[in-house]
Amino acid sequence: MDTNDVRKEMQKRVDLLNEASRAYYKENRELMTNFEYDRLYDELEALEKAAGFSLASSPTHNVGYAVAEELPKERHPEKMLSLDKTKSVEELAAFLGDKEGLLSWKMDGLTIVLTFDGGRLVKAVTRGNGEIGEVVTANARTFVNVPVTIPFKGHLVVRGEAFITYSDFEEVNRRIPEASAHYKNPRNLCSGSVRQLDSAVTADRKVHFNAFTLNSVQGEDAPVFTLRSQQMAWLAEQGFEVVYYKKVRAADIPAAVNWFAEAILTNDTPSDGLVITFDDIAYGRSLGVTAKFPRDSLAFKWQDETAETVLRRIEWSPSRTGLINPVAVFDPVELEGSTVSRASVHNLSVMKDLKLGIGDRISVYKANMIIPQIAEDITASGRIDVPQTCPACGGRVEVRRDVDTEELYCLNPACPAKRIKSFALFVSRQALDIEGLSESTLEKLIGRGFVRSYADLFRLDQHKEEIVTMEGLGEKSFANLQRSIDRARTTTCDRLLCGLGIPGIGTANARNISRFCGGRWDRICSLRTEELKEIEGVGEVLAESFTGWFADEQHRRQMEDLLPELTLTAPAETEEQILKGMTFVITGSLEHFANREQLKERLQALGARVSGSVSGRTDYLINNDIQAGSAKNKKAKAEGVPIISEEALLERFPAIKGEE
């Protein structure tokens, strides 16, 4: 794999591991077993060792968060100039002349200068006013994809852009109850996040970094470059994610700009234009600078395309915080190469300021070619009635004023729109496994009042005519969703139990409880506390939580509504529990099983417990590399735990092979 692929593989594992830790420690839920966590952790360590660099957000680094009283200021060695700008494709091509250049995204974030010495990140400074910036080193060490160690051991200074993706920006705003406190755009959020006094806050905001300029490289093994494209390739080898670019000549500019214009429609990275830079470093430097701008680069800014249309209705979209957001629905228009028919209005104050009215002629555009917005209401009739009840639950609503902002809220604490996470768990892979129901789709369906209970998910066909007209849900998507729903109707007790969101009941406990009850639902929901305590992994607190959930009248009605929609399959004939009472740990690659999860399922089917870590209670560590110096092998030897190969395991316990 090349360095970019390696970094992507690292990032994939870092994201999974950090999300699992966040869920476990902050939300009291389990996304993966200890075994799965350890496997990903081991794979990440191996990738880092082979690549010679590691990412700042990697859990292999115990990076403590720092809290500062203030951010120190520091003068840049040389003034950081801004770029001259154009909105003309012709000017962009003329700038390049007969030279070759790099055309890249102009990212909409915060410029940061990183300094490395001895292969480690030692300093990070913001652009500031171009002459003096703020030192944000502790914060930069929490950026999602910044390498905190690199292969090059000399002195390296690199400039790049810190940014927050649109998807992470939306997630941060979703966690803020008051709409008036929402961040206006990813750039504002990024600027505040990078300059936090508490680096834990920065880490929570998922700031990314893309390198775009190699300022300085010094040392015994320092490479010498003649082209910027060579610098970019070398920075990628050091573990940096570099800004995406295309090598172009003047004749290529129109086609390249069109490519970027199409790509920005689905790009998760905020961008407000493009940058052209001469590839030849010496030629670019020979051009010098003006009082304000360097002459080796030029910025290209998008021209916002606007269109007039007619406002047909306002949809009121409830959220998990209780806030009900107005969404404008208008006659479809073409903007920036795609069809647009909806735009968020944000809150009641914006709606009133625009003087929106049904049937009004309005002007719409896409901010930065991505986010649909209403520019103005040309008619400005103001004919819109604010709803008196919540569209998701029919409950009471109220208008709240915060400073100069008015917002509409649902007052019902049991509103299904406030329980998005519980519905997301119910349809997740480990539960009912209904493909096509992302959180955003669930939010739309709940907001329109189509889904108020788990059972309603199996009755969506009653609302087909309306659903297929919703954004992102056409005839084909609905057909695929319906097939997935029909498949999910036939399920097992442990999957259903896992999906109900009973505190402490994840996949392992759900499986153990179902097995204890012979896969009979009537037996499961009538379990007594003392019976539950006989089941492996269930203690006093968990048992009381379980019985309390089923004793709740609302939950009982919910299950009475849901069960007729499902077919709970009879359990497979239980195999003899020859491994009951034994604990195994699995590590390394396997030869006789497709993956470790498959072997784990076989061991559990025979009554064994499979743990993710070795302890004195472990009976066997399964590892095909018995002589490896891994942490698990060392722990097993220290605890006197036998280490056996997969082959030896199957010889000792032939039943694990199962049926051929």
XYZ file of C-alpha atoms in Angstrom:
660
model
C 0.000 0.000 0.000
C 1.169 3.550 -0.656
C 1.329 6.095 2.162
C -2.134 7.542 1.450
C -3.685 4.076 1.655
C -1.782 3.328 4.872
C -2.980 6.593 6.419
C -6.557 5.815 5.390
C -6.296 2.359 6.980
C -4.896 3.963 10.136
C -7.658 6.583 10.185
C -10.324 3.927 9.735
C -9.105 2.060 12.823
C -8.517 5.231 14.835
C -12.100 6.377 14.167
C -13.564 2.985 15.104
C -11.502 2.709 18.294
C -12.208 6.270 19.430
C -15.922 5.932 18.706
C -16.000 2.679 20.701
C -14.218 4.342 23.637
C -16.538 7.351 23.493
C -19.614 5.125 23.514
C -18.287 2.948 26.335
C -17.012 5.643 28.686
C -19.390 8.523 27.947
C -22.615 6.871 26.816
C -22.520 3.570 28.733
C -23.027 1.465 25.611
C -20.854 -1.077 23.870
C -20.132 -0.815 20.131
C -17.678 -3.709 20.051
C -16.330 -6.442 22.273
C -12.986 -6.190 24.078
C -11.742 -8.763 21.624
C -12.685 -6.644 18.627
C -11.182 -3.550 20.237
C -7.883 -5.342 20.898
C -7.746 -6.672 17.357
C -8.172 -3.195 15.856
C -5.678 -1.756 18.345
C -3.066 -4.381 17.423
C -3.623 -3.761 13.713
C -3.246 0.008 14.234
C 0.023 -0.458 16.153
C 1.387 -2.652 13.354
C 0.452 -0.063 10.698
C 2.095 2.732 12.697
C 5.267 0.729 13.200
C 5.540 -0.106 9.497
C 4.762 3.445 8.325
C 6.984 5.254 10.809
C 4.308 7.812 11.733
C 1.209 7.964 13.887
C -1.857 10.208 13.934
C -2.574 12.637 16.739
C -5.976 11.092 17.443
C -4.562 7.561 17.697
C -5.439 5.758 20.950
C -1.929 4.271 20.929
C -0.794 7.698 22.197
C -1.915 8.622 25.667
C -2.057 12.315 24.827
C -3.236 14.190 27.888
C -5.445 17.214 27.392
C -4.034 20.581 28.433
C -5.849 23.563 29.891
C -4.243 26.998 29.420
C -5.061 30.320 31.065
C -4.385 32.069 27.772
C -2.876 31.332 24.376
C 0.678 32.695 24.020
C 1.413 34.881 20.984
C 4.335 34.361 18.632
C 5.670 36.363 15.680
C 6.050 34.435 12.414
C 9.595 34.337 10.956
C 8.195 35.958 7.819
C 4.855 37.623 7.124
C 2.095 35.231 5.990
C 0.446 36.992 3.053
C -3.068 36.398 1.792
C -3.773 35.575 -1.852
C -5.005 37.797 -4.653
C -8.390 36.649 -5.959
C -10.349 36.265 -9.167
C -13.778 34.933 -10.141
C -12.800 34.531 -13.783
C -11.760 31.165 -15.223
C -10.051 33.055 -18.061
C -7.924 35.039 -15.593
C -7.023 31.814 -13.824
C -5.735 30.319 -17.090
C -3.952 33.527 -18.069
C -2.147 33.589 -14.726
C -0.546 30.222 -15.482
C 0.709 31.282 -18.925
C 2.899 28.563 -20.438
C 3.844 27.082 -17.044
C 2.523 24.006 -15.248
C 0.686 24.521 -11.977
C -1.172 22.804 -9.153
C -4.897 23.543 -8.890
C -6.197 22.664 -5.419
C -9.082 23.267 -3.041
C -9.086 26.574 -1.163
C -10.235 25.153 2.131
C -12.492 27.175 4.395
C -10.895 26.793 7.794
C -7.993 28.199 9.792
C -4.382 28.293 8.567
C -1.899 26.630 10.943
C 1.900 26.339 10.852
C 3.303 23.105 12.342
C 6.934 22.612 13.396
C 8.577 19.204 13.839
C 11.964 18.452 15.380
C 13.467 15.015 15.845
C 10.418 13.463 14.217
C 7.946 14.906 16.744
C 5.413 17.738 16.612
C 6.830 20.481 18.841
C 4.857 23.599 17.912
C 1.668 24.772 16.206
C 0.866 28.436 15.556
C -2.223 29.996 13.956
C -1.900 32.474 11.085
C -3.340 35.231 13.271
C -3.002 38.592 11.516
C -0.262 37.243 9.249
C 2.509 38.637 11.444
C 1.642 37.337 14.918
C -0.216 34.111 15.607
C -1.374 32.170 18.674
C 0.456 29.063 19.885
C -1.989 26.135 19.879
C 0.408 23.168 20.143
C -1.617 21.192 22.702
C -4.743 21.598 20.603
C -3.016 20.580 17.359
C -1.944 17.318 19.008
C -5.643 16.411 19.233
C -6.443 17.034 15.547
C -7.974 13.932 13.999
C -5.371 13.272 11.301
C -2.234 15.233 12.199
C 0.839 13.005 12.525
C 2.449 13.622 15.918
C 5.470 11.525 14.933
C 6.994 11.347 11.440
C 9.883 9.406 9.822
C 11.971 12.528 9.060
C 14.098 13.391 12.105
C 15.335 16.846 11.063
C 13.660 20.256 11.306
C 10.400 20.564 9.364
C 7.935 23.457 9.090
C 4.701 22.854 7.195
C 1.716 25.093 6.576
C -1.812 23.826 6.133
C -5.480 24.337 6.900
C -7.345 23.160 9.978
C -11.001 22.477 9.211
C -14.124 20.711 10.442
C -16.141 18.632 7.986
C -19.776 19.433 7.258
C -20.933 16.149 8.833
C -19.009 16.817 12.079
C -20.226 20.439 12.063
C -23.831 19.257 11.874
C -23.236 16.773 14.694
C -21.852 19.514 16.962
C -24.888 21.717 16.269
C -27.219 18.790 16.947
C -25.795 18.574 20.448
C -26.600 22.242 21.164
C -30.226 22.594 22.353
C -30.674 26.284 21.609
C -30.765 27.081 17.892
C -29.593 30.616 18.578
C -26.364 29.128 19.946
C -25.738 27.041 16.821
C -22.556 27.738 14.912
C -23.233 29.452 11.607
C -20.706 27.531 9.540
C -17.814 25.051 9.889
C -15.210 27.810 9.616
C -16.518 29.669 12.679
C -16.671 26.421 14.623
C -13.141 25.473 13.549
C -11.710 28.855 14.486
C -13.161 28.615 17.976
C -12.180 24.971 18.363
C -8.535 25.444 17.383
C -8.156 28.381 19.767
C -9.698 26.699 22.831
C -7.935 26.997 26.185
C -8.987 23.413 26.966
C -7.632 20.967 24.384
C -10.255 18.376 25.393
C -12.840 20.635 23.739
C -10.726 20.760 20.567
C -10.492 16.970 20.542
C -14.272 16.638 20.846
C -14.800 18.865 17.770
C -12.871 16.505 15.400
C -10.618 19.083 13.738
C -8.795 17.852 10.596
C -5.638 19.205 8.961
C -4.546 19.275 5.306
C -0.985 20.348 4.467
C -0.556 22.650 1.464
C 2.910 24.250 1.745
C 6.321 22.966 2.818
C 7.885 26.034 4.460
C 11.212 24.608 5.530
C 13.052 21.278 5.723
C 16.530 21.098 7.262
C 18.790 18.370 8.506
C 21.327 15.755 7.536
C 18.892 13.787 5.382
C 16.810 16.750 4.227
C 15.554 16.245 0.656
C 15.940 18.907 -2.056
C 12.934 19.700 -4.247
C 12.501 21.584 -7.505
C 8.721 21.070 -7.799
C 5.853 21.675 -5.401
C 4.290 18.388 -6.485
C 7.449 16.637 -5.214
C 7.061 18.404 -1.878
C 3.423 17.314 -1.640
C 4.299 13.685 -2.380
C 7.059 13.755 0.258
C 4.738 15.292 2.869
C 2.242 12.508 2.174
C 5.036 9.968 2.795
C 5.635 11.621 6.171
C 2.023 10.907 7.122
C 0.369 14.226 6.308
C -2.943 14.380 4.536
C -2.230 16.927 1.797
C -4.813 19.106 0.093
C -6.248 17.481 -3.037
C -4.798 18.975 -6.234
C -4.578 18.474 -9.998
C -1.512 19.231 -12.134
C -2.701 21.519 -14.938
C -1.636 23.759 -17.805
C -3.621 26.769 -19.015
C -5.595 24.710 -21.531
C -6.659 22.297 -18.759
C -8.062 24.999 -16.476
C -11.723 25.160 -17.702
C -12.188 21.372 -17.502
C -10.419 21.178 -14.142
C -12.549 23.974 -12.662
C -15.679 22.161 -13.854
C -14.437 18.973 -12.171
C -13.972 20.780 -8.861
C -17.365 22.472 -9.276
C -19.034 19.059 -9.551
C -16.932 17.510 -6.781
C -17.778 20.247 -4.272
C -21.441 19.211 -4.371
C -20.616 16.023 -2.452
C -17.385 17.117 -0.768
C -17.555 16.901 3.039
C -14.663 19.348 3.377
C -15.659 23.044 3.434
C -14.191 24.986 0.526
C -14.788 28.513 -0.720
C -12.830 28.254 -3.957
C -9.612 27.017 -5.554
C -5.918 27.958 -5.524
C -3.522 27.846 -8.482
C 0.218 27.673 -7.692
C 3.211 27.321 -10.021
C 4.701 23.841 -9.775
C 8.230 25.135 -10.464
C 9.418 26.382 -7.051
C 12.321 28.513 -8.317
C 10.149 30.203 -10.953
C 7.455 31.003 -8.406
C 9.959 32.547 -5.997
C 11.522 34.610 -8.783
C 8.225 36.474 -9.208
C 8.527 37.972 -5.731
C 5.623 39.517 -3.796
C 3.523 42.665 -3.764
C 2.756 44.573 -0.572
C -0.208 42.245 0.043
C 0.106 39.124 -2.100
C 2.673 36.557 -3.256
C 2.897 36.401 -7.056
C 3.301 32.614 -7.277
C -0.341 31.823 -6.376
C -3.839 33.050 -7.159
C -7.174 32.242 -5.490
C -10.313 31.502 -7.494
C -13.630 32.264 -5.777
C -16.938 30.674 -6.747
C -19.683 32.920 -8.069
C -22.915 32.068 -6.257
C -25.577 31.097 -8.771
C -29.071 32.267 -7.804
C -32.494 31.285 -9.077
C -36.055 32.473 -8.527
C -38.798 30.048 -7.560
C -42.083 29.817 -5.636
C -42.396 28.855 -1.959
C -45.012 26.099 -1.694
C -44.981 25.158 1.994
C -43.041 25.131 5.242
C -42.270 21.742 6.794
C -41.700 21.756 10.547
C -38.891 19.368 11.474
C -38.600 18.338 15.155
C -35.158 17.430 16.483
C -33.824 15.372 19.388
C -33.520 18.547 21.506
C -37.212 19.410 21.082
C -36.424 22.291 18.727
C -38.744 22.393 15.704
C -36.974 23.851 12.680
C -38.825 25.399 9.704
C -37.759 24.010 6.316
C -38.806 25.821 3.132
C -40.094 23.654 0.276
C -40.233 25.347 -3.110
C -40.607 24.553 -6.809
C -37.442 22.679 -7.908
C -34.711 24.782 -9.523
C -31.289 23.945 -10.958
C -28.389 25.350 -8.920
C -24.696 24.535 -9.351
C -25.478 21.436 -11.394
C -28.120 19.853 -9.159
C -31.848 20.168 -8.502
C -32.782 21.989 -5.294
C -36.255 22.113 -3.728
C -35.649 22.632 0.008
C -33.714 24.972 2.289
C -33.461 25.306 6.059
C -34.884 28.553 7.423
C -33.108 27.991 10.808
C -35.710 29.498 13.179
C -38.844 31.639 13.520
C -36.850 34.871 13.595
C -35.237 34.208 10.215
C -38.623 33.228 8.789
C -40.125 36.505 10.020
C -37.164 38.607 8.877
C -37.501 37.193 5.358
C -41.304 37.766 5.568
C -41.897 34.360 4.039
C -45.359 33.489 2.804
C -46.844 30.511 1.009
C -46.953 31.249 -2.722
C -44.282 33.976 -2.483
C -41.652 34.443 -5.165
C -38.263 33.806 -3.544
C -34.594 33.893 -4.589
C -32.434 30.930 -3.589
C -28.726 30.090 -3.862
C -26.169 27.586 -2.611
C -23.720 28.907 -0.036
C -20.244 27.843 -1.225
C -22.052 25.840 -3.924
C -23.306 23.341 -1.337
C -25.863 24.497 1.236
C -29.210 25.740 -0.162
C -30.245 29.095 1.303
C -32.994 31.653 0.723
C -31.448 34.953 -0.386
C -34.642 37.022 -0.232
C -38.415 36.858 -0.400
C -39.364 39.042 -3.362
C -43.101 39.039 -2.561
C -42.626 39.221 1.249
C -46.275 38.517 2.145
C -45.505 37.004 5.576
C -48.410 34.526 5.220
C -47.253 31.558 7.347
C -49.004 30.104 10.395
C -46.828 28.659 13.150
C -48.080 25.158 14.160
C -49.829 24.730 17.515
C -48.817 21.063 17.946
C -45.682 19.001 17.262
C -45.797 17.192 13.891
C -43.968 14.176 15.340
C -46.092 13.488 18.429
C -49.043 15.903 18.380
C -47.911 17.338 21.715
C -47.973 20.957 22.887
C -45.440 23.440 21.573
C -44.238 26.836 22.729
C -42.286 29.741 21.282
C -39.144 30.591 23.227
C -37.165 33.803 22.917
C -33.424 33.880 23.515
C -32.031 37.401 23.123
C -33.287 38.345 19.605
C -34.030 34.825 18.395
C -37.420 33.093 18.495
C -37.585 29.311 18.324
C -40.373 26.724 18.409
C -40.116 23.799 20.858
C -42.030 20.582 21.513
C -42.872 20.202 25.228
C -43.529 16.437 25.188
C -40.613 14.619 26.916
C -41.673 11.345 25.242
C -41.674 12.812 21.718
C -40.179 10.209 19.352
C -38.087 12.921 17.689
C -36.148 13.131 20.965
C -35.366 9.407 20.777
C -33.461 9.233 17.483
C -30.615 7.278 19.086
C -32.966 4.595 20.393
C -34.487 4.085 16.934
C -30.985 4.013 15.416
C -30.001 1.211 17.817
C -33.184 -0.727 17.028
C -32.407 -0.802 13.277
C -28.628 -1.318 13.698
C -26.731 -4.357 12.433
C -26.512 -6.034 15.829
C -30.255 -5.634 16.319
C -32.990 -5.735 13.613
C -30.473 -4.897 10.851
C -32.692 -2.672 8.673
C -30.525 -1.182 5.929
C -31.381 2.267 4.599
C -32.489 3.789 7.896
C -29.683 6.174 8.824
C -30.174 8.667 11.649
C -30.880 11.422 9.134
C -33.537 9.299 7.387
C -35.088 8.341 10.716
C -35.172 12.008 11.679
C -37.100 12.845 8.493
C -39.599 10.008 8.966
C -40.152 10.838 12.629
C -40.372 14.549 11.903
C -43.201 13.933 9.399
C -45.047 11.835 11.977
C -44.685 8.557 10.053
C -42.720 6.866 12.854
C -43.729 7.204 16.489
C -42.945 3.676 17.705
C -40.798 0.697 16.718
C -43.845 -0.985 15.201
C -44.382 1.978 12.858
C -41.110 1.089 11.099
C -42.869 -1.987 9.741
C -45.848 0.064 8.493
C -44.028 2.580 6.317
C -45.771 1.212 3.235
C -48.879 3.073 4.484
C -47.053 6.342 3.773
C -45.315 5.377 0.548
C -46.817 8.185 -1.562
C -45.472 10.863 0.776
C -42.133 9.173 1.525
C -41.064 8.795 -2.117
C -41.384 12.576 -2.540
C -39.036 13.284 0.368
C -35.480 14.442 -0.270
C -33.149 11.454 -0.693
C -36.013 8.928 -0.737
C -37.280 8.148 -4.227
C -39.086 5.078 -5.573
C -35.902 2.971 -5.800
C -34.712 3.873 -2.300
C -38.134 3.103 -0.869
C -38.257 -0.278 -2.632
C -34.837 -1.192 -1.224
C -35.883 -0.030 2.221
C -39.087 -2.050 2.079
C -37.160 -5.207 1.150
C -34.851 -4.664 4.106
C -37.836 -4.140 6.424
C -39.482 -7.340 5.186
C -36.271 -9.298 5.825
C -36.050 -7.841 9.319
C -39.545 -9.077 10.215
C -38.053 -12.518 10.768
C -35.497 -12.257 13.526
C -34.258 -13.880 16.724
C -34.982 -13.083 20.350
C -31.439 -11.995 21.114
C -31.453 -9.469 18.228
C -34.782 -8.031 19.341
C -33.601 -7.863 22.943
C -30.398 -6.096 21.931
C -32.358 -3.522 19.914
C -34.666 -2.434 22.737
C -31.938 -0.376 24.382
C -32.345 -1.872 27.853
C -29.414 -0.456 29.879
C -26.553 -2.950 30.012
C -28.058 -5.387 27.522
C -25.682 -5.525 24.568
C -25.138 -8.360 22.107
C -23.353 -10.696 24.547
C -25.875 -10.384 27.391
C -28.804 -10.574 24.976
C -27.395 -13.812 23.552
C -26.830 -15.311 27.007
C -30.329 -14.385 28.201
C -31.935 -15.770 25.046
C -29.954 -19.002 25.340
C -30.954 -19.316 29.018
C -34.616 -19.034 28.008
C -34.364 -21.436 25.072
C -35.095 -18.626 22.628
C -38.670 -18.147 23.934
C -39.797 -14.526 24.101
C -42.587 -15.160 26.603
C -39.982 -16.649 28.924
C -37.539 -13.762 28.405
C -39.949 -10.960 29.237
C -41.186 -12.715 32.395
C -37.747 -13.443 33.907
C -37.390 -12.718 37.609
C -34.397 -10.969 39.153
C -33.145 -14.142 40.858
C -33.293 -16.076 37.586
C -31.394 -13.390 35.728
C -28.590 -13.469 38.299
C -27.960 -17.104 37.353
C -27.008 -16.009 33.821
C -23.348 -15.329 33.072
C -22.601 -11.623 32.890
C -25.793 -10.540 34.689
C -25.476 -9.112 38.190
C -27.865 -7.523 40.669
C -27.959 -4.063 39.072
C -28.393 -5.374 35.529
C -31.080 -7.844 36.627
C -33.116 -5.115 38.329
C -32.725 -2.839 35.305
C -33.965 -5.643 33.041
C -37.042 -6.548 35.119
C -37.823 -2.867 35.656
C -37.849 -2.252 31.913
C -40.390 -5.012 31.258
C -42.492 -3.969 34.263
C -42.972 -0.492 32.784
C -46.506 -0.106 31.425
C -45.423 1.987 28.436
C -42.818 -0.599 27.454
C -45.385 -3.395 27.721
C -47.763 -1.542 25.398
C -44.867 -0.898 23.031
C -44.064 -4.637 22.861
C -47.729 -5.572 22.413
C -47.793 -3.271 19.383
C -44.489 -4.540 17.976
C -44.632 -8.329 18.375
C -47.449 -8.920 15.825
C -45.171 -7.339 13.187
C -42.376 -9.864 13.835
C -41.709 -13.565 13.440
C -39.295 -14.745 16.101
C -37.544 -17.833 14.771
C -37.146 -20.910 16.894
C -33.646 -21.302 18.310
C -31.269 -23.722 16.687
C -30.899 -26.978 18.537
C -28.527 -26.227 21.396
C -25.188 -27.962 21.167
C -23.715 -29.727 24.160
C -22.063 -27.083 26.304
C -18.700 -28.841 26.496
C -16.816 -25.576 27.056
C -19.119 -24.179 29.755
C -17.166 -22.389 32.453
C -14.059 -21.947 30.285
C -12.637 -18.592 29.165
C -10.697 -18.092 25.925
C -8.825 -15.159 24.414
C -8.129 -15.063 20.646
C -5.370 -13.062 19.002
C -3.506 -13.001 15.683
C -4.562 -14.301 12.281
C -6.453 -17.567 11.759
C -6.260 -20.333 9.171
C -9.297 -22.558 9.809
C -11.842 -19.763 10.347
C -12.700 -16.775 8.153
C -12.024 -14.384 11.033
C -11.815 -14.259 14.797
C -15.513 -13.418 15.101
C -16.394 -16.753 13.484
C -14.211 -18.685 15.948
C -15.652 -16.641 18.804
C -19.197 -17.610 17.802
C -18.233 -21.307 17.721
C -16.678 -21.118 21.184
C -19.716 -19.316 22.583
C -22.070 -21.824 20.964
C -20.334 -24.517 23.024
C -20.732 -22.534 26.237
C -17.355 -20.769 26.445
C -16.751 -17.175 27.430
C -14.527 -15.203 25.022
C -12.673 -12.271 26.529
C -10.657 -9.525 24.887
C -7.846 -9.543 27.456
C -5.761 -12.156 29.244
C -6.114 -12.549 33.007
C -5.528 -15.170 35.667
C -9.043 -16.487 34.916
C -8.219 -17.210 31.257
C -8.053 -20.916 30.400
C -6.428 -20.619 26.967
C -4.885 -17.930 24.772
C -5.371 -18.943 21.130
C -2.481 -17.662 19.012
C -0.958 -19.295 15.932
C 2.286 -17.443 16.668
C 3.082 -18.981 20.042
C 6.587 -17.515 20.182
C 5.503 -13.939 19.396
C 6.570 -11.213 21.818
C 3.120 -9.625 21.838
C 1.605 -8.121 24.970
C -0.992 -10.899 25.174
C 1.635 -13.632 24.923
C 3.731 -11.958 27.624
C 0.689 -11.584 29.891
C -0.311 -15.233 29.323
C 3.179 -16.456 30.256
C 3.228 -14.246 33.338
C -0.172 -15.583 34.448
C 0.626 -19.209 33.586
C -2.086 -19.312 30.895
C -1.488 -21.964 28.196
C -0.909 -20.552 24.695
C -2.197 -22.936 22.028
C -2.365 -22.761 18.254
C -5.561 -23.018 16.280
C -4.520 -26.514 15.160
C -3.941 -27.650 18.741
C -7.282 -26.150 19.800
C -9.193 -28.142 17.186
C -7.332 -31.319 18.076
C -8.188 -30.867 21.749
C -11.822 -29.841 21.137
C -12.956 -31.369 17.788
C -16.534 -30.146 18.352
C -15.382 -26.585 17.645
C -15.065 -27.514 13.961
C -18.834 -27.962 13.823
C -20.489 -29.573 10.821
C -18.440 -29.786 7.626
